[in-house]
Amino acid sequence: MGNMTEHNNEEMLNAMASVQEVKVGDLVQGEVLSIDDSKQAIVGIIGAGVEGVIPLKELSTIPVDNVTDVVNIGDTIDLVVISEIGKDKENGSYLLSKRRVDAKKVWEDIEKAFEAGEVIEAPVTDVVKGGLVVDVGVRGFVPASMVEDHFVSDFKDYKGKTLAYKIIEIEPSENRLILSHRAVVEMKKEAAKEEIMGKILAGDILEGVVARLTNFGAFIDLGGVDGLVHVSEISYSHVDKPEDALTVGDNVTVKVLSIDPEKDRISLSIKETLPGPWDNVEERAAVGSVLEGKVNRLTSFGAFVEVLPGVEGLVHISQISHKHIATPHEALEEGQIVQVKVLDVSGENKRIGLSIKALEEKEDDEIVVEDTYEMPEESTGFTLGDVIGKDLIE
């Protein structure tokens, strides 16, 4: 049987003899005739009537242990002629490579993907100083700055991972292939951003996470796109710096105030998702109750005192002191903490009337009462003023 096979091979080679001359660099087709003990494939070059040898390392673009991992006897494969082997040597007269043909096809595919702007996927085979080595059928390199869109201190966990890349630079003649995973991450984020921007409407109530804080506000990650809560929109209470009220990583509920797709700008409010400062104000600042507040502003006619977060009431100039004062500045200063009594309140009109003097007794009255009168246990129906007045008349 072996003799017949040898005879047939010889006959086939004779039949193809002198059909074409084989030169170094030629692309040829070969039929695998046998596999020898030194892990080489012996092939007959179709159309030339000569044999060639494929060393194991020239079989595949990835390392293999056995010839049969890639080809078997009887297979017809594309090959390139690397060099001519001396006529006196065994195993044919040409050194052939399948690996270089495969690599050429890989480079052609990569060039097509590059021209089309396509994303390719490949495993990370090694982590080296300066970046990642990737197997795309040929060796690719991802510089450290092109791995992620954020700083990574150690890339060891990337080995063996399959990632997606954008082709940045390609030079087949120098076996140079520069890839970027960062570009893919940024493209995905941009796509997610556009999708979110297309869905969000002014008035929407959304959940987000505080991404970063600045002096003028807080940037909130809405799941791929950031919106800005201006410092004035954080709370109904006055906030000096966003960091006084928020921390990076906080989960927050926000209301969309406006969207500007052209500028990629989303304006948000936290305070508009909170109960309004004037909600149930009649209960929280009931008539007759005594509250502590801060003097926010002084005007010619009175003092505005913040008694609840975002709720100011007016102490009219006539309600500041029992003494006659020409201007509120005589008795109060901005920023001062004062006790006030609620005279009247209207949530609908967002108005509260307050009094400071109602909590202070008249100094003259105090002297007269102490010297002359004991207050009756039960109300006589007269006011203190009535009693004092009568006494003076008599």
PDB file of C-alpha atoms in Angstrom, residues 21-306:
ATOM      1  CA  GLU A  21       8.874  27.602 -12.377  1.00  0.00           C
ATOM      2  CA  VAL A  22       8.883  28.294  -8.620  1.00  0.00           C
ATOM      3  CA  LYS A  23      10.533  31.476  -7.365  1.00  0.00           C
ATOM      4  CA  VAL A  24      11.103  32.888  -3.847  1.00  0.00           C
ATOM      5  CA  GLY A  25       8.170  35.093  -2.856  1.00  0.00           C
ATOM      6  CA  ASP A  26       5.651  33.242  -5.037  1.00  0.00           C
ATOM      7  CA  LEU A  27       2.220  32.411  -3.681  1.00  0.00           C
ATOM      8  CA  VAL A  28       1.565  28.731  -4.400  1.00  0.00           C
ATOM      9  CA  GLN A  29      -0.883  25.992  -3.503  1.00  0.00           C
ATOM     10  CA  GLY A  30       0.391  22.820  -1.982  1.00  0.00           C
ATOM     11  CA  GLU A  31      -1.075  19.429  -1.113  1.00  0.00           C
ATOM     12  CA  VAL A  32       0.103  17.931   2.158  1.00  0.00           C
ATOM     13  CA  LEU A  33       1.794  14.623   1.250  1.00  0.00           C
ATOM     14  CA  SER A  34       3.257  13.574   4.597  1.00  0.00           C
ATOM     15  CA  ILE A  35       4.345  14.708   8.041  1.00  0.00           C
ATOM     16  CA  ASP A  36       7.874  13.800   9.050  1.00  0.00           C
ATOM     17  CA  ASP A  37       9.385  13.045  12.445  1.00  0.00           C
ATOM     18  CA  SER A  38      10.836  16.541  12.862  1.00  0.00           C
ATOM     19  CA  LYS A  39       7.345  18.073  12.872  1.00  0.00           C
ATOM     20  CA  GLN A  40       7.467  19.317   9.305  1.00  0.00           C
ATOM     21  CA  ALA A  41       4.803  19.025   6.629  1.00  0.00           C
ATOM     22  CA  ILE A  42       5.967  17.787   3.221  1.00  0.00           C
ATOM     23  CA  VAL A  43       3.845  19.206   0.395  1.00  0.00           C
ATOM     24  CA  GLY A  44       3.666  18.904  -3.336  1.00  0.00           C
ATOM     25  CA  ILE A  45       3.498  22.307  -5.007  1.00  0.00           C
ATOM     26  CA  ILE A  46       0.545  22.099  -7.356  1.00  0.00           C
ATOM     27  CA  GLY A  47       1.346  23.010 -10.947  1.00  0.00           C
ATOM     28  CA  ALA A  48       5.105  22.877 -10.416  1.00  0.00           C
ATOM     29  CA  GLY A  49       5.825  19.187  -9.904  1.00  0.00           C
ATOM     30  CA  VAL A  50       8.151  19.831  -6.970  1.00  0.00           C
ATOM     31  CA  GLU A  51       8.026  19.300  -3.244  1.00  0.00           C
ATOM     32  CA  GLY A  52       8.432  21.763  -0.434  1.00  0.00           C
ATOM     33  CA  VAL A  53       8.739  21.723   3.326  1.00  0.00           C
ATOM     34  CA  ILE A  54       6.735  23.697   5.905  1.00  0.00           C
ATOM     35  CA  PRO A  55       8.604  23.911   9.272  1.00  0.00           C
ATOM     36  CA  LEU A  56       6.318  23.830  12.330  1.00  0.00           C
ATOM     37  CA  LYS A  57       6.938  27.517  13.159  1.00  0.00           C
ATOM     38  CA  GLU A  58       5.826  28.490   9.627  1.00  0.00           C
ATOM     39  CA  LEU A  59       2.495  26.660   9.913  1.00  0.00           C
ATOM     40  CA  SER A  60       0.452  29.091  11.984  1.00  0.00           C
ATOM     41  CA  THR A  61       0.337  32.678  13.211  1.00  0.00           C
ATOM     42  CA  ILE A  62      -0.206  31.291  16.729  1.00  0.00           C
ATOM     43  CA  PRO A  63       2.234  28.799  18.328  1.00  0.00           C
ATOM     44  CA  VAL A  64       1.221  25.125  17.899  1.00  0.00           C
ATOM     45  CA  ASP A  65       2.722  21.864  19.155  1.00  0.00           C
ATOM     46  CA  ASN A  66       1.865  19.522  16.302  1.00  0.00           C
ATOM     47  CA  VAL A  67       1.506  19.855  12.543  1.00  0.00           C
ATOM     48  CA  THR A  68      -1.866  18.093  12.729  1.00  0.00           C
ATOM     49  CA  ASP A  69      -3.188  20.928  14.935  1.00  0.00           C
ATOM     50  CA  VAL A  70      -3.292  22.948  11.711  1.00  0.00           C
ATOM     51  CA  VAL A  71      -3.190  20.644   8.662  1.00  0.00           C
ATOM     52  CA  ASN A  72      -3.607  16.977   7.778  1.00  0.00           C
ATOM     53  CA  ILE A  73      -2.398  14.777   4.911  1.00  0.00           C
ATOM     54  CA  GLY A  74      -4.465  15.475   1.809  1.00  0.00           C
ATOM     55  CA  ASP A  75      -5.227  19.130   2.668  1.00  0.00           C
ATOM     56  CA  THR A  76      -4.658  21.752  -0.018  1.00  0.00           C
ATOM     57  CA  ILE A  77      -3.319  25.002   1.425  1.00  0.00           C
ATOM     58  CA  ASP A  78      -2.088  28.423   0.314  1.00  0.00           C
ATOM     59  CA  LEU A  79       1.643  28.933   0.822  1.00  0.00           C
ATOM     60  CA  VAL A  80       4.439  31.384   0.097  1.00  0.00           C
ATOM     61  CA  VAL A  81       7.914  30.331  -1.034  1.00  0.00           C
ATOM     62  CA  ILE A  82      10.483  31.535   1.526  1.00  0.00           C
ATOM     63  CA  SER A  83      13.676  30.104   0.069  1.00  0.00           C
ATOM     64  CA  GLU A  84      15.121  27.400  -2.101  1.00  0.00           C
ATOM     65  CA  ILE A  85      16.695  24.392  -0.447  1.00  0.00           C
ATOM     66  CA  GLY A  86      19.772  22.828  -2.016  1.00  0.00           C
ATOM     67  CA  LYS A  87      18.955  20.138  -4.588  1.00  0.00           C
ATOM     68  CA  ASP A  88      21.031  17.586  -2.712  1.00  0.00           C
ATOM     69  CA  LYS A  89      18.946  17.902   0.510  1.00  0.00           C
ATOM     70  CA  GLU A  90      16.092  15.602   1.400  1.00  0.00           C
ATOM     71  CA  ASN A  91      12.423  16.522   1.759  1.00  0.00           C
ATOM     72  CA  GLY A  92      12.038  18.657  -1.302  1.00  0.00           C
ATOM     73  CA  SER A  93      13.563  21.722  -2.755  1.00  0.00           C
ATOM     74  CA  TYR A  94      11.671  24.718  -1.282  1.00  0.00           C
ATOM     75  CA  LEU A  95      11.036  26.141   2.188  1.00  0.00           C
ATOM     76  CA  LEU A  96       7.390  27.175   2.424  1.00  0.00           C
ATOM     77  CA  SER A  97       5.241  29.137   4.879  1.00  0.00           C
ATOM     78  CA  LYS A  98       1.549  28.999   5.625  1.00  0.00           C
ATOM     79  CA  ARG A  99       1.964  31.435   8.549  1.00  0.00           C
ATOM     80  CA  ARG A 100       3.075  34.301   6.337  1.00  0.00           C
ATOM     81  CA  VAL A 101       0.152  33.824   3.955  1.00  0.00           C
ATOM     82  CA  ASP A 102      -2.260  33.788   6.908  1.00  0.00           C
ATOM     83  CA  ALA A 103      -0.601  36.895   8.344  1.00  0.00           C
ATOM     84  CA  LYS A 104      -0.940  38.677   5.004  1.00  0.00           C
ATOM     85  CA  LYS A 105      -4.666  37.861   4.965  1.00  0.00           C
ATOM     86  CA  VAL A 106      -4.953  39.064   8.572  1.00  0.00           C
ATOM     87  CA  TRP A 107      -3.244  42.354   7.659  1.00  0.00           C
ATOM     88  CA  GLU A 108      -5.588  42.764   4.685  1.00  0.00           C
ATOM     89  CA  ASP A 109      -8.613  42.204   6.949  1.00  0.00           C
ATOM     90  CA  ILE A 110      -7.214  44.638   9.510  1.00  0.00           C
ATOM     91  CA  GLU A 111      -6.639  47.254   6.799  1.00  0.00           C
ATOM     92  CA  LYS A 112     -10.251  46.858   5.645  1.00  0.00           C
ATOM     93  CA  ALA A 113     -11.474  47.223   9.235  1.00  0.00           C
ATOM     94  CA  PHE A 114      -9.246  50.300   9.664  1.00  0.00           C
ATOM     95  CA  GLU A 115     -10.580  51.950   6.498  1.00  0.00           C
ATOM     96  CA  ALA A 116     -14.169  51.183   7.504  1.00  0.00           C
ATOM     97  CA  GLY A 117     -13.581  52.463  11.055  1.00  0.00           C
ATOM     98  CA  GLU A 118     -14.686  49.103  12.453  1.00  0.00           C
ATOM     99  CA  VAL A 119     -14.041  47.850  15.966  1.00  0.00           C
ATOM    100  CA  ILE A 120     -12.094  44.584  16.286  1.00  0.00           C
ATOM    101  CA  GLU A 121     -11.901  42.139  19.196  1.00  0.00           C
ATOM    102  CA  ALA A 122      -8.872  40.185  20.375  1.00  0.00           C
ATOM    103  CA  PRO A 123      -7.377  38.678  23.542  1.00  0.00           C
ATOM    104  CA  VAL A 124      -4.597  40.293  25.563  1.00  0.00           C
ATOM    105  CA  THR A 125      -1.646  37.871  25.430  1.00  0.00           C
ATOM    106  CA  ASP A 126       0.834  39.803  27.522  1.00  0.00           C
ATOM    107  CA  VAL A 127       1.240  42.833  29.764  1.00  0.00           C
ATOM    108  CA  VAL A 128       4.498  44.689  29.114  1.00  0.00           C
ATOM    109  CA  LYS A 129       6.024  47.946  30.242  1.00  0.00           C
ATOM    110  CA  GLY A 130       4.084  50.628  28.455  1.00  0.00           C
ATOM    111  CA  GLY A 131       0.945  48.710  27.549  1.00  0.00           C
ATOM    112  CA  LEU A 132      -0.727  45.496  26.396  1.00  0.00           C
ATOM    113  CA  VAL A 133       0.246  42.974  23.717  1.00  0.00           C
ATOM    114  CA  VAL A 134      -2.755  41.698  21.760  1.00  0.00           C
ATOM    115  CA  ASP A 135      -3.154  38.756  19.370  1.00  0.00           C
ATOM    116  CA  VAL A 136      -5.218  39.757  16.336  1.00  0.00           C
ATOM    117  CA  GLY A 137      -3.709  36.972  14.242  1.00  0.00           C
ATOM    118  CA  VAL A 138      -0.736  39.317  14.172  1.00  0.00           C
ATOM    119  CA  ARG A 139       0.810  41.168  17.102  1.00  0.00           C
ATOM    120  CA  GLY A 140      -0.973  44.327  18.145  1.00  0.00           C
ATOM    121  CA  PHE A 141       0.019  46.821  20.835  1.00  0.00           C
ATOM    122  CA  VAL A 142      -2.174  48.959  23.104  1.00  0.00           C
ATOM    123  CA  PRO A 143      -0.203  51.827  24.726  1.00  0.00           C
ATOM    124  CA  ALA A 144      -0.993  52.316  28.431  1.00  0.00           C
ATOM    125  CA  SER A 145      -2.664  55.680  27.719  1.00  0.00           C
ATOM    126  CA  MET A 146      -5.045  53.963  25.274  1.00  0.00           C
ATOM    127  CA  VAL A 147      -6.254  51.159  27.557  1.00  0.00           C
ATOM    128  CA  GLU A 148      -8.946  53.016  29.543  1.00  0.00           C
ATOM    129  CA  ASP A 149     -10.367  56.522  29.845  1.00  0.00           C
ATOM    130  CA  HIS A 150      -9.139  56.638  33.445  1.00  0.00           C
ATOM    131  CA  PHE A 151      -5.823  55.930  35.159  1.00  0.00           C
ATOM    132  CA  VAL A 152      -5.003  52.250  35.813  1.00  0.00           C
ATOM    133  CA  SER A 153      -1.999  51.578  38.051  1.00  0.00           C
ATOM    134  CA  ASP A 154      -1.581  47.872  37.254  1.00  0.00           C
ATOM    135  CA  PHE A 155      -2.636  46.046  34.086  1.00  0.00           C
ATOM    136  CA  LYS A 156      -1.926  42.484  35.299  1.00  0.00           C
ATOM    137  CA  ASP A 157      -5.636  41.595  35.448  1.00  0.00           C
ATOM    138  CA  TYR A 158      -5.987  42.357  31.724  1.00  0.00           C
ATOM    139  CA  LYS A 159      -3.937  39.333  30.622  1.00  0.00           C
ATOM    140  CA  GLY A 160      -6.212  36.768  28.973  1.00  0.00           C
ATOM    141  CA  LYS A 161      -9.125  39.202  28.654  1.00  0.00           C
ATOM    142  CA  THR A 162     -10.730  39.760  25.262  1.00  0.00           C
ATOM    143  CA  LEU A 163     -11.313  43.442  24.605  1.00  0.00           C
ATOM    144  CA  ALA A 164     -12.664  45.558  21.751  1.00  0.00           C
ATOM    145  CA  TYR A 165     -10.334  48.004  20.004  1.00  0.00           C
ATOM    146  CA  LYS A 166     -10.290  50.794  17.501  1.00  0.00           C
ATOM    147  CA  ILE A 167      -7.348  50.638  15.071  1.00  0.00           C
ATOM    148  CA  ILE A 168      -5.210  53.751  15.533  1.00  0.00           C
ATOM    149  CA  GLU A 169      -2.200  53.028  13.338  1.00  0.00           C
ATOM    150  CA  ILE A 170      -1.341  50.256  10.880  1.00  0.00           C
ATOM    151  CA  GLU A 171       1.924  49.572   9.020  1.00  0.00           C
ATOM    152  CA  PRO A 172       2.036  45.952   7.733  1.00  0.00           C
ATOM    153  CA  SER A 173       5.525  46.271   6.265  1.00  0.00           C
ATOM    154  CA  GLU A 174       6.852  47.020   9.748  1.00  0.00           C
ATOM    155  CA  ASN A 175       4.433  44.652  11.516  1.00  0.00           C
ATOM    156  CA  ARG A 176       3.192  47.732  13.372  1.00  0.00           C
ATOM    157  CA  LEU A 177      -0.349  47.722  14.701  1.00  0.00           C
ATOM    158  CA  ILE A 178      -1.423  50.252  17.352  1.00  0.00           C
ATOM    159  CA  LEU A 179      -4.822  49.707  18.963  1.00  0.00           C
ATOM    160  CA  SER A 180      -6.970  51.653  21.442  1.00  0.00           C
ATOM    161  CA  HIS A 181      -9.503  50.198  23.847  1.00  0.00           C
ATOM    162  CA  ARG A 182     -10.021  53.662  25.338  1.00  0.00           C
ATOM    163  CA  ALA A 183     -11.458  54.911  22.024  1.00  0.00           C
ATOM    164  CA  VAL A 184     -14.099  52.143  22.157  1.00  0.00           C
ATOM    165  CA  VAL A 185     -14.977  53.011  25.772  1.00  0.00           C
ATOM    166  CA  GLU A 186     -15.366  56.672  24.791  1.00  0.00           C
ATOM    167  CA  MET A 187     -17.457  55.784  21.720  1.00  0.00           C
ATOM    168  CA  LYS A 188     -19.794  53.680  23.878  1.00  0.00           C
ATOM    169  CA  LYS A 189     -20.100  56.467  26.423  1.00  0.00           C
ATOM    170  CA  GLU A 190     -20.862  58.967  23.678  1.00  0.00           C
ATOM    171  CA  ALA A 191     -23.532  56.649  22.218  1.00  0.00           C
ATOM    172  CA  ALA A 192     -25.074  56.133  25.674  1.00  0.00           C
ATOM    173  CA  LYS A 193     -24.951  59.879  26.228  1.00  0.00           C
ATOM    174  CA  GLU A 194     -26.774  60.599  22.968  1.00  0.00           C
ATOM    175  CA  GLU A 195     -29.400  57.983  23.797  1.00  0.00           C
ATOM    176  CA  ILE A 196     -29.980  59.440  27.256  1.00  0.00           C
ATOM    177  CA  MET A 197     -30.007  63.014  25.919  1.00  0.00           C
ATOM    178  CA  GLY A 198     -32.686  61.922  23.454  1.00  0.00           C
ATOM    179  CA  LYS A 199     -34.897  60.511  26.198  1.00  0.00           C
ATOM    180  CA  ILE A 200     -34.635  63.180  28.910  1.00  0.00           C
ATOM    181  CA  LEU A 201     -37.276  65.901  29.016  1.00  0.00           C
ATOM    182  CA  ALA A 202     -37.524  69.062  31.101  1.00  0.00           C
ATOM    183  CA  GLY A 203     -39.593  68.286  34.195  1.00  0.00           C
ATOM    184  CA  ASP A 204     -38.428  64.660  34.471  1.00  0.00           C
ATOM    185  CA  ILE A 205     -37.554  63.395  37.944  1.00  0.00           C
ATOM    186  CA  LEU A 206     -34.439  61.200  37.775  1.00  0.00           C
ATOM    187  CA  GLU A 207     -32.087  59.295  40.055  1.00  0.00           C
ATOM    188  CA  GLY A 208     -28.373  60.044  39.873  1.00  0.00           C
ATOM    189  CA  VAL A 209     -25.060  59.887  41.675  1.00  0.00           C
ATOM    190  CA  VAL A 210     -22.907  62.857  42.706  1.00  0.00           C
ATOM    191  CA  ALA A 211     -19.890  62.541  40.379  1.00  0.00           C
ATOM    192  CA  ARG A 212     -17.892  65.638  41.324  1.00  0.00           C
ATOM    193  CA  LEU A 213     -18.216  68.914  43.187  1.00  0.00           C
ATOM    194  CA  THR A 214     -17.086  72.389  42.180  1.00  0.00           C
ATOM    195  CA  ASN A 215     -17.458  75.810  43.787  1.00  0.00           C
ATOM    196  CA  PHE A 216     -20.485  76.589  41.637  1.00  0.00           C
ATOM    197  CA  GLY A 217     -22.377  73.310  41.824  1.00  0.00           C
ATOM    198  CA  ALA A 218     -22.488  69.516  41.675  1.00  0.00           C
ATOM    199  CA  PHE A 219     -22.204  67.299  38.594  1.00  0.00           C
ATOM    200  CA  ILE A 220     -24.629  64.393  38.746  1.00  0.00           C
ATOM    201  CA  ASP A 221     -24.088  61.188  36.740  1.00  0.00           C
ATOM    202  CA  LEU A 222     -27.451  60.207  35.283  1.00  0.00           C
ATOM    203  CA  GLY A 223     -26.110  56.912  33.905  1.00  0.00           C
ATOM    204  CA  GLY A 224     -23.713  57.922  31.150  1.00  0.00           C
ATOM    205  CA  VAL A 225     -24.323  61.645  31.001  1.00  0.00           C
ATOM    206  CA  ASP A 226     -23.661  64.347  33.600  1.00  0.00           C
ATOM    207  CA  GLY A 227     -26.029  67.125  34.573  1.00  0.00           C
ATOM    208  CA  LEU A 228     -25.286  70.176  36.719  1.00  0.00           C
ATOM    209  CA  VAL A 229     -27.066  71.154  39.902  1.00  0.00           C
ATOM    210  CA  HIS A 230     -26.144  74.808  40.463  1.00  0.00           C
ATOM    211  CA  VAL A 231     -25.354  75.632  44.087  1.00  0.00           C
ATOM    212  CA  SER A 232     -28.586  77.669  44.270  1.00  0.00           C
ATOM    213  CA  GLU A 233     -30.592  74.544  43.311  1.00  0.00           C
ATOM    214  CA  ILE A 234     -29.217  72.232  46.021  1.00  0.00           C
ATOM    215  CA  SER A 235     -31.474  73.272  48.906  1.00  0.00           C
ATOM    216  CA  TYR A 236     -34.101  75.762  49.955  1.00  0.00           C
ATOM    217  CA  SER A 237     -31.646  76.741  52.685  1.00  0.00           C
ATOM    218  CA  HIS A 238     -28.684  78.859  51.666  1.00  0.00           C
ATOM    219  CA  VAL A 239     -25.682  76.710  50.698  1.00  0.00           C
ATOM    220  CA  ASP A 240     -22.264  78.397  50.567  1.00  0.00           C
ATOM    221  CA  LYS A 241     -20.367  75.507  48.982  1.00  0.00           C
ATOM    222  CA  PRO A 242     -21.797  72.332  47.412  1.00  0.00           C
ATOM    223  CA  GLU A 243     -19.456  70.241  49.584  1.00  0.00           C
ATOM    224  CA  ASP A 244     -21.302  71.549  52.667  1.00  0.00           C
ATOM    225  CA  ALA A 245     -24.445  69.705  51.532  1.00  0.00           C
ATOM    226  CA  LEU A 246     -23.257  66.875  49.240  1.00  0.00           C
ATOM    227  CA  THR A 247     -20.563  64.197  49.029  1.00  0.00           C
ATOM    228  CA  VAL A 248     -19.197  62.452  45.921  1.00  0.00           C
ATOM    229  CA  GLY A 249     -20.985  59.097  45.602  1.00  0.00           C
ATOM    230  CA  ASP A 250     -24.258  60.305  47.177  1.00  0.00           C
ATOM    231  CA  ASN A 251     -27.429  59.005  45.512  1.00  0.00           C
ATOM    232  CA  VAL A 252     -29.711  61.925  44.766  1.00  0.00           C
ATOM    233  CA  THR A 253     -33.100  62.607  43.216  1.00  0.00           C
ATOM    234  CA  VAL A 254     -33.096  65.474  40.717  1.00  0.00           C
ATOM    235  CA  LYS A 255     -35.547  67.336  38.544  1.00  0.00           C
ATOM    236  CA  VAL A 256     -34.552  68.285  34.986  1.00  0.00           C
ATOM    237  CA  LEU A 257     -34.847  72.053  34.593  1.00  0.00           C
ATOM    238  CA  SER A 258     -33.585  72.354  31.002  1.00  0.00           C
ATOM    239  CA  ILE A 259     -31.627  70.528  28.280  1.00  0.00           C
ATOM    240  CA  ASP A 260     -29.306  71.983  25.671  1.00  0.00           C
ATOM    241  CA  PRO A 261     -28.292  69.089  23.342  1.00  0.00           C
ATOM    242  CA  GLU A 262     -25.990  71.292  21.258  1.00  0.00           C
ATOM    243  CA  LYS A 263     -23.896  72.184  24.285  1.00  0.00           C
ATOM    244  CA  ASP A 264     -24.407  68.771  25.957  1.00  0.00           C
ATOM    245  CA  ARG A 265     -25.766  70.626  28.954  1.00  0.00           C
ATOM    246  CA  ILE A 266     -28.427  69.421  31.365  1.00  0.00           C
ATOM    247  CA  SER A 267     -29.506  71.714  34.207  1.00  0.00           C
ATOM    248  CA  LEU A 268     -30.849  69.939  37.275  1.00  0.00           C
ATOM    249  CA  SER A 269     -32.385  70.796  40.629  1.00  0.00           C
ATOM    250  CA  ILE A 270     -32.333  68.848  43.863  1.00  0.00           C
ATOM    251  CA  LYS A 271     -34.405  71.340  45.845  1.00  0.00           C
ATOM    252  CA  GLU A 272     -37.363  71.097  43.469  1.00  0.00           C
ATOM    253  CA  THR A 273     -37.733  67.410  44.368  1.00  0.00           C
ATOM    254  CA  LEU A 274     -37.913  68.296  48.076  1.00  0.00           C
ATOM    255  CA  PRO A 275     -41.058  69.402  49.903  1.00  0.00           C
ATOM    256  CA  GLY A 276     -41.589  73.116  49.244  1.00  0.00           C
ATOM    257  CA  PRO A 277     -40.487  75.364  52.090  1.00  0.00           C
ATOM    258  CA  TRP A 278     -43.998  76.778  52.327  1.00  0.00           C
ATOM    259  CA  ASP A 279     -45.758  73.365  52.383  1.00  0.00           C
ATOM    260  CA  ASN A 280     -47.788  73.000  55.626  1.00  0.00           C
ATOM    261  CA  VAL A 281     -46.241  76.223  56.870  1.00  0.00           C
ATOM    262  CA  GLU A 282     -49.405  76.990  58.877  1.00  0.00           C
ATOM    263  CA  GLU A 283     -48.624  73.906  61.005  1.00  0.00           C
ATOM    264  CA  ARG A 284     -44.854  74.328  61.162  1.00  0.00           C
ATOM    265  CA  ALA A 285     -45.069  78.025  62.013  1.00  0.00           C
ATOM    266  CA  ALA A 286     -48.448  78.218  63.713  1.00  0.00           C
ATOM    267  CA  VAL A 287     -49.858  81.541  64.872  1.00  0.00           C
ATOM    268  CA  GLY A 288     -48.703  82.183  68.429  1.00  0.00           C
ATOM    269  CA  SER A 289     -45.686  79.890  68.229  1.00  0.00           C
ATOM    270  CA  VAL A 290     -42.236  81.124  69.148  1.00  0.00           C
ATOM    271  CA  LEU A 291     -39.433  80.364  66.690  1.00  0.00           C
ATOM    272  CA  GLU A 292     -35.761  81.057  66.426  1.00  0.00           C
ATOM    273  CA  GLY A 293     -34.597  82.675  63.207  1.00  0.00           C
ATOM    274  CA  LYS A 294     -31.782  84.500  61.496  1.00  0.00           C
ATOM    275  CA  VAL A 295     -32.024  88.080  60.307  1.00  0.00           C
ATOM    276  CA  ASN A 296     -31.386  87.804  56.557  1.00  0.00           C
ATOM    277  CA  ARG A 297     -32.150  91.355  55.415  1.00  0.00           C
ATOM    278  CA  LEU A 298     -32.935  94.729  56.893  1.00  0.00           C
ATOM    279  CA  THR A 299     -35.073  97.264  55.031  1.00  0.00           C
ATOM    280  CA  SER A 300     -36.436 100.657  55.965  1.00  0.00           C
ATOM    281  CA  PHE A 301     -39.762  99.099  56.986  1.00  0.00           C
ATOM    282  CA  GLY A 302     -38.604  95.994  58.852  1.00  0.00           C
ATOM    283  CA  ALA A 303     -36.471  92.879  59.113  1.00  0.00           C
ATOM    284  CA  PHE A 304     -36.781  89.646  57.106  1.00  0.00           C
ATOM    285  CA  VAL A 305     -36.073  86.695  59.373  1.00  0.00           C
ATOM    286  CA  GLU A 306     -35.587  83.107  58.097  1.00  0.00           C
TER     287      GLU A 306
END
